Amino acid sequence: MSLPTRRTVLLVQLPIPPLGPAPIRGNVPLAAAYLKLWADSHALGSLYDIDILPAAETNCLSDRALVATLADRRPWLVGFTCYVWNIERTLWIAAELKRRLPDVRIVLGGPEITADNAWVLDTPDYDFAVIGEGEQTFAQLLLGLLGDEVPPLSVPGLYVPPAPGACRFDPSRRPPFRTPLPDLNALGSPYLAGILDAGDEQMLLLETTRGCVFKCKFCYYR
Ligand code: B12
Ligand code: SF4
């Protein structure tokens, strides 16, 4: 198999919509940074240029300007981190980006991507959706796409929808469960690796445990 030329992967985490004109703060792309760190340290950095869209663009641009800046970078694949506060805008940006770059692959990940979220999984403008912890799944996806349009083997945590036109939310395609990493130390630190700079937001996020049981009594927003 001949190796493809280097491919550009862009990771994007849209912020909470601001209530007013004050600058947006606190939108740290921690998930994207871990995805990049894991993929780069598993030899994928020699085949893919994995970049995180800088805060100056992510946090400041309008919807249309964001689409334009993403398209100008000619990405081979764009990965979006989807939270409840950015999912609608993310899906709109993804749809517009697909219109501008029909060949771009769109990957959705984050807490909004669950096996039963038909509202998201039924939408037409994405190619893959990652359910649960992302690092291993994303790396296996990038590996699987080296020679194929779709990974040749089933990847735990990776939802591969039917082609647009069919019903995109198909519970029978639910992927095998992605077993989380047994030890977070295996990840390393995106700050020490120089992917994130704590000075940008004057804040350093330190993940000591992972996952959400979605039922703690004191979690006031559940
Ligand atoms: C820390 C935290 C906060 C901090 C945020 C600090 C900061 N600046 O980031 C604070 C306390 C401020 C906070 C506030 C809120 N939070 Co909060 N928070 C969390 C918490 C505990 C951890 C989030 C985190 O950073 N995880 C670490 C990263 C690496 O994990 P991750 O984002 O899930 O990403 C992984 C996968 O999802 C996947 N992935 C993610 N993106 C992508 C992209 C691609 C392409 C791929 C392939 C994979 C992938 O791979 C990643 C690595 O494994 C989660 C619960 C939890 N345990 O997950 C809730 C959570 C994210 N929060 C939630 C909510 C609702 C809120 C609030 C809106 C609450 C409120 N009503 O005010 C606010 C507003 C958020 C804000 N930014 O201001 C919800 C989001 C629900 C949803 N469906 O989006 C969660 C899931 C909690 C819950 N029980 O529902 N939060
Ligand atoms: S307090 Fe519990 S329910 Fe709330 S985010 Fe943390 S683990 Fe999830």
PDB file of N, CA, C and O in Angstrom, residues 8-14 27-37 40 49-58 70 73 77-79 81 138 190 194-197 200:
ATOM      1  N   THR A   8      -4.526  17.254   6.263  1.00  0.00           N
ATOM      2  CA  THR A   8      -4.780  18.267   7.287  1.00  0.00           C
ATOM      3  C   THR A   8      -6.053  17.949   8.054  1.00  0.00           C
ATOM      4  O   THR A   8      -7.115  17.793   7.458  1.00  0.00           O
ATOM      5  N   VAL A   9      -5.905  17.847   9.344  1.00  0.00           N
ATOM      6  CA  VAL A   9      -7.056  17.616  10.228  1.00  0.00           C
ATOM      7  C   VAL A   9      -7.218  18.853  11.106  1.00  0.00           C
ATOM      8  O   VAL A   9      -6.255  19.334  11.692  1.00  0.00           O
ATOM      9  N   LEU A  10      -8.425  19.372  11.161  1.00  0.00           N
ATOM     10  CA  LEU A  10      -8.695  20.561  11.977  1.00  0.00           C
ATOM     11  C   LEU A  10      -9.667  20.193  13.083  1.00  0.00           C
ATOM     12  O   LEU A  10     -10.700  19.570  12.812  1.00  0.00           O
ATOM     13  N   LEU A  11      -9.358  20.577  14.301  1.00  0.00           N
ATOM     14  CA  LEU A  11     -10.253  20.314  15.419  1.00  0.00           C
ATOM     15  C   LEU A  11     -10.831  21.640  15.903  1.00  0.00           C
ATOM     16  O   LEU A  11     -10.103  22.636  16.043  1.00  0.00           O
ATOM     17  N   VAL A  12     -12.144  21.634  16.147  1.00  0.00           N
ATOM     18  CA  VAL A  12     -12.848  22.893  16.435  1.00  0.00           C
ATOM     19  C   VAL A  12     -13.768  22.693  17.632  1.00  0.00           C
ATOM     20  O   VAL A  12     -14.533  21.727  17.676  1.00  0.00           O
ATOM     21  N   GLN A  13     -13.703  23.633  18.571  1.00  0.00           N
ATOM     22  CA  GLN A  13     -14.641  23.623  19.706  1.00  0.00           C
ATOM     23  C   GLN A  13     -15.267  25.011  19.813  1.00  0.00           C
ATOM     24  O   GLN A  13     -14.628  25.960  20.281  1.00  0.00           O
ATOM     25  N   LEU A  14     -16.510  25.128  19.376  1.00  0.00           N
ATOM     26  CA  LEU A  14     -17.171  26.432  19.392  1.00  0.00           C
ATOM     27  C   LEU A  14     -17.562  26.804  20.819  1.00  0.00           C
ATOM     28  O   LEU A  14     -17.914  25.935  21.627  1.00  0.00           O
ATOM     29  N   ASN A  27     -13.158  29.118  26.834  1.00  0.00           N
ATOM     30  CA  ASN A  27     -13.413  28.033  25.879  1.00  0.00           C
ATOM     31  C   ASN A  27     -12.106  27.291  25.591  1.00  0.00           C
ATOM     32  O   ASN A  27     -11.479  27.484  24.553  1.00  0.00           O
ATOM     33  N   VAL A  28     -11.703  26.458  26.522  1.00  0.00           N
ATOM     34  CA  VAL A  28     -10.424  25.734  26.388  1.00  0.00           C
ATOM     35  C   VAL A  28     -10.676  24.428  25.627  1.00  0.00           C
ATOM     36  O   VAL A  28     -11.456  23.585  26.091  1.00  0.00           O
ATOM     37  N   PRO A  29     -10.023  24.223  24.496  1.00  0.00           N
ATOM     38  CA  PRO A  29     -10.268  22.992  23.722  1.00  0.00           C
ATOM     39  C   PRO A  29      -9.514  21.795  24.289  1.00  0.00           C
ATOM     40  O   PRO A  29      -8.630  21.221  23.634  1.00  0.00           O
ATOM     41  N   LEU A  30      -9.883  21.421  25.510  1.00  0.00           N
ATOM     42  CA  LEU A  30      -9.150  20.348  26.197  1.00  0.00           C
ATOM     43  C   LEU A  30      -9.299  19.015  25.462  1.00  0.00           C
ATOM     44  O   LEU A  30      -8.329  18.268  25.296  1.00  0.00           O
ATOM     45  N   ALA A  31     -10.529  18.722  25.013  1.00  0.00           N
ATOM     46  CA  ALA A  31     -10.752  17.445  24.322  1.00  0.00           C
ATOM     47  C   ALA A  31      -9.904  17.380  23.049  1.00  0.00           C
ATOM     48  O   ALA A  31      -9.214  16.381  22.793  1.00  0.00           O
ATOM     49  N   ALA A  32      -9.936  18.458  22.263  1.00  0.00           N
ATOM     50  CA  ALA A  32      -9.162  18.483  21.012  1.00  0.00           C
ATOM     51  C   ALA A  32      -7.681  18.303  21.302  1.00  0.00           C
ATOM     52  O   ALA A  32      -6.964  17.598  20.572  1.00  0.00           O
ATOM     53  N   ALA A  33      -7.217  18.936  22.383  1.00  0.00           N
ATOM     54  CA  ALA A  33      -5.793  18.845  22.716  1.00  0.00           C
ATOM     55  C   ALA A  33      -5.407  17.411  23.063  1.00  0.00           C
ATOM     56  O   ALA A  33      -4.340  16.919  22.662  1.00  0.00           O
ATOM     57  N   TYR A  34      -6.285  16.713  23.786  1.00  0.00           N
ATOM     58  CA  TYR A  34      -5.999  15.309  24.105  1.00  0.00           C
ATOM     59  C   TYR A  34      -6.018  14.443  22.841  1.00  0.00           C
ATOM     60  O   TYR A  34      -5.206  13.521  22.693  1.00  0.00           O
ATOM     61  N   LEU A  35      -6.965  14.730  21.959  1.00  0.00           N
ATOM     62  CA  LEU A  35      -7.036  13.939  20.713  1.00  0.00           C
ATOM     63  C   LEU A  35      -5.751  14.096  19.920  1.00  0.00           C
ATOM     64  O   LEU A  35      -5.196  13.127  19.387  1.00  0.00           O
ATOM     65  N   LYS A  36      -5.282  15.336  19.827  1.00  0.00           N
ATOM     66  CA  LYS A  36      -4.047  15.586  19.076  1.00  0.00           C
ATOM     67  C   LYS A  36      -2.849  14.921  19.758  1.00  0.00           C
ATOM     68  O   LYS A  36      -2.037  14.272  19.103  1.00  0.00           O
ATOM     69  N   LEU A  37      -2.778  15.103  21.075  1.00  0.00           N
ATOM     70  CA  LEU A  37      -1.647  14.536  21.820  1.00  0.00           C
ATOM     71  C   LEU A  37      -1.571  13.022  21.623  1.00  0.00           C
ATOM     72  O   LEU A  37      -0.512  12.459  21.342  1.00  0.00           O
ATOM     73  N   ASP A  40      -0.792  12.132  17.831  1.00  0.00           N
ATOM     74  CA  ASP A  40       0.605  12.440  17.485  1.00  0.00           C
ATOM     75  C   ASP A  40       1.553  11.448  18.141  1.00  0.00           C
ATOM     76  O   ASP A  40       2.540  11.025  17.543  1.00  0.00           O
ATOM     77  N   ASP A  49      -1.419  16.226   9.677  1.00  0.00           N
ATOM     78  CA  ASP A  49      -1.160  17.482  10.397  1.00  0.00           C
ATOM     79  C   ASP A  49      -2.421  17.797  11.186  1.00  0.00           C
ATOM     80  O   ASP A  49      -3.441  18.169  10.597  1.00  0.00           O
ATOM     81  N   ILE A  50      -2.357  17.616  12.478  1.00  0.00           N
ATOM     82  CA  ILE A  50      -3.550  17.820  13.312  1.00  0.00           C
ATOM     83  C   ILE A  50      -3.430  19.174  14.005  1.00  0.00           C
ATOM     84  O   ILE A  50      -2.519  19.396  14.804  1.00  0.00           O
ATOM     85  N   ASP A  51      -4.338  20.080  13.657  1.00  0.00           N
ATOM     86  CA  ASP A  51      -4.310  21.432  14.223  1.00  0.00           C
ATOM     87  C   ASP A  51      -5.610  21.720  14.957  1.00  0.00           C
ATOM     88  O   ASP A  51      -6.668  21.208  14.581  1.00  0.00           O
ATOM     89  N   ILE A  52      -5.512  22.578  15.943  1.00  0.00           N
ATOM     90  CA  ILE A  52      -6.709  23.061  16.638  1.00  0.00           C
ATOM     91  C   ILE A  52      -6.966  24.482  16.149  1.00  0.00           C
ATOM     92  O   ILE A  52      -6.035  25.305  16.125  1.00  0.00           O
ATOM     93  N   LEU A  53      -8.186  24.767  15.735  1.00  0.00           N
ATOM     94  CA  LEU A  53      -8.484  26.117  15.255  1.00  0.00           C
ATOM     95  C   LEU A  53      -8.201  27.102  16.392  1.00  0.00           C
ATOM     96  O   LEU A  53      -8.753  26.959  17.487  1.00  0.00           O
ATOM     97  N   PRO A  54      -7.351  28.115  16.136  1.00  0.00           N
ATOM     98  CA  PRO A  54      -6.959  29.019  17.228  1.00  0.00           C
ATOM     99  C   PRO A  54      -8.137  29.791  17.805  1.00  0.00           C
ATOM    100  O   PRO A  54      -9.115  30.102  17.119  1.00  0.00           O
ATOM    101  N   ALA A  55      -7.991  30.125  19.098  1.00  0.00           N
ATOM    102  CA  ALA A  55      -9.059  30.825  19.817  1.00  0.00           C
ATOM    103  C   ALA A  55      -9.449  32.125  19.125  1.00  0.00           C
ATOM    104  O   ALA A  55     -10.625  32.505  19.115  1.00  0.00           O
ATOM    105  N   ALA A  56      -8.474  32.820  18.540  1.00  0.00           N
ATOM    106  CA  ALA A  56      -8.778  34.111  17.914  1.00  0.00           C
ATOM    107  C   ALA A  56      -9.823  33.937  16.819  1.00  0.00           C
ATOM    108  O   ALA A  56     -10.624  34.843  16.562  1.00  0.00           O
ATOM    109  N   GLU A  57      -9.832  32.795  16.179  1.00  0.00           N
ATOM    110  CA  GLU A  57     -10.849  32.546  15.147  1.00  0.00           C
ATOM    111  C   GLU A  57     -12.085  31.886  15.754  1.00  0.00           C
ATOM    112  O   GLU A  57     -13.213  32.326  15.543  1.00  0.00           O
ATOM    113  N   THR A  58     -11.871  30.819  16.525  1.00  0.00           N
ATOM    114  CA  THR A  58     -13.005  30.075  17.092  1.00  0.00           C
ATOM    115  C   THR A  58     -13.934  30.984  17.886  1.00  0.00           C
ATOM    116  O   THR A  58     -15.157  30.869  17.796  1.00  0.00           O
ATOM    117  N   LEU A  70     -12.542  28.105   7.832  1.00  0.00           N
ATOM    118  CA  LEU A  70     -12.335  26.646   7.801  1.00  0.00           C
ATOM    119  C   LEU A  70     -12.100  26.183   6.364  1.00  0.00           C
ATOM    120  O   LEU A  70     -11.180  25.402   6.092  1.00  0.00           O
ATOM    121  N   ARG A  73      -8.687  26.827   4.806  1.00  0.00           N
ATOM    122  CA  ARG A  73      -7.588  25.954   5.239  1.00  0.00           C
ATOM    123  C   ARG A  73      -7.580  24.612   4.510  1.00  0.00           C
ATOM    124  O   ARG A  73      -6.711  23.792   4.743  1.00  0.00           O
ATOM    125  N   LEU A  77     -10.136  16.672   6.905  1.00  0.00           N
ATOM    126  CA  LEU A  77     -11.114  16.216   7.899  1.00  0.00           C
ATOM    127  C   LEU A  77     -11.258  17.314   8.957  1.00  0.00           C
ATOM    128  O   LEU A  77     -10.278  17.950   9.325  1.00  0.00           O
ATOM    129  N   VAL A  78     -12.483  17.532   9.393  1.00  0.00           N
ATOM    130  CA  VAL A  78     -12.718  18.471  10.493  1.00  0.00           C
ATOM    131  C   VAL A  78     -13.430  17.729  11.621  1.00  0.00           C
ATOM    132  O   VAL A  78     -14.424  17.033  11.386  1.00  0.00           O
ATOM    133  N   GLY A  79     -12.904  17.868  12.832  1.00  0.00           N
ATOM    134  CA  GLY A  79     -13.529  17.242  13.999  1.00  0.00           C
ATOM    135  C   GLY A  79     -14.101  18.318  14.903  1.00  0.00           C
ATOM    136  O   GLY A  79     -13.413  19.294  15.231  1.00  0.00           O
ATOM    137  N   THR A  81     -15.994  19.320  18.552  1.00  0.00           N
ATOM    138  CA  THR A  81     -16.387  18.950  19.908  1.00  0.00           C
ATOM    139  C   THR A  81     -17.772  19.531  20.174  1.00  0.00           C
ATOM    140  O   THR A  81     -17.963  20.742  20.117  1.00  0.00           O
ATOM    141  N   PHE A 138     -10.552   7.983  17.933  1.00  0.00           N
ATOM    142  CA  PHE A 138     -10.134   8.925  16.885  1.00  0.00           C
ATOM    143  C   PHE A 138      -8.850   8.426  16.206  1.00  0.00           C
ATOM    144  O   PHE A 138      -8.743   8.459  14.973  1.00  0.00           O
ATOM    145  N   PRO A 190      -1.472  17.906  27.725  1.00  0.00           N
ATOM    146  CA  PRO A 190      -1.396  18.784  26.561  1.00  0.00           C
ATOM    147  C   PRO A 190      -0.723  20.121  26.863  1.00  0.00           C
ATOM    148  O   PRO A 190      -0.249  20.800  25.954  1.00  0.00           O
ATOM    149  N   GLY A 194       2.924  21.342  25.034  1.00  0.00           N
ATOM    150  CA  GLY A 194       2.921  22.596  24.273  1.00  0.00           C
ATOM    151  C   GLY A 194       1.728  22.759  23.356  1.00  0.00           C
ATOM    152  O   GLY A 194       1.707  23.649  22.502  1.00  0.00           O
ATOM    153  N   ILE A 195       0.704  21.930  23.527  1.00  0.00           N
ATOM    154  CA  ILE A 195      -0.494  22.048  22.673  1.00  0.00           C
ATOM    155  C   ILE A 195      -1.423  23.126  23.239  1.00  0.00           C
ATOM    156  O   ILE A 195      -2.022  23.900  22.498  1.00  0.00           O
ATOM    157  N   LEU A 196      -1.545  23.169  24.551  1.00  0.00           N
ATOM    158  CA  LEU A 196      -2.322  24.221  25.209  1.00  0.00           C
ATOM    159  C   LEU A 196      -1.363  25.105  25.993  1.00  0.00           C
ATOM    160  O   LEU A 196      -0.332  24.632  26.486  1.00  0.00           O
ATOM    161  N   ASP A 197      -1.737  26.385  26.114  1.00  0.00           N
ATOM    162  CA  ASP A 197      -0.955  27.324  26.902  1.00  0.00           C
ATOM    163  C   ASP A 197      -1.852  27.878  28.006  1.00  0.00           C
ATOM    164  O   ASP A 197      -2.851  28.544  27.718  1.00  0.00           O
ATOM    165  N   ASP A 200      -3.086  31.520  28.034  1.00  0.00           N
ATOM    166  CA  ASP A 200      -4.120  32.060  27.139  1.00  0.00           C
ATOM    167  C   ASP A 200      -5.379  32.441  27.908  1.00  0.00           C
ATOM    168  O   ASP A 200      -5.969  33.492  27.679  1.00  0.00           O
TER     169      ASP A 200
END
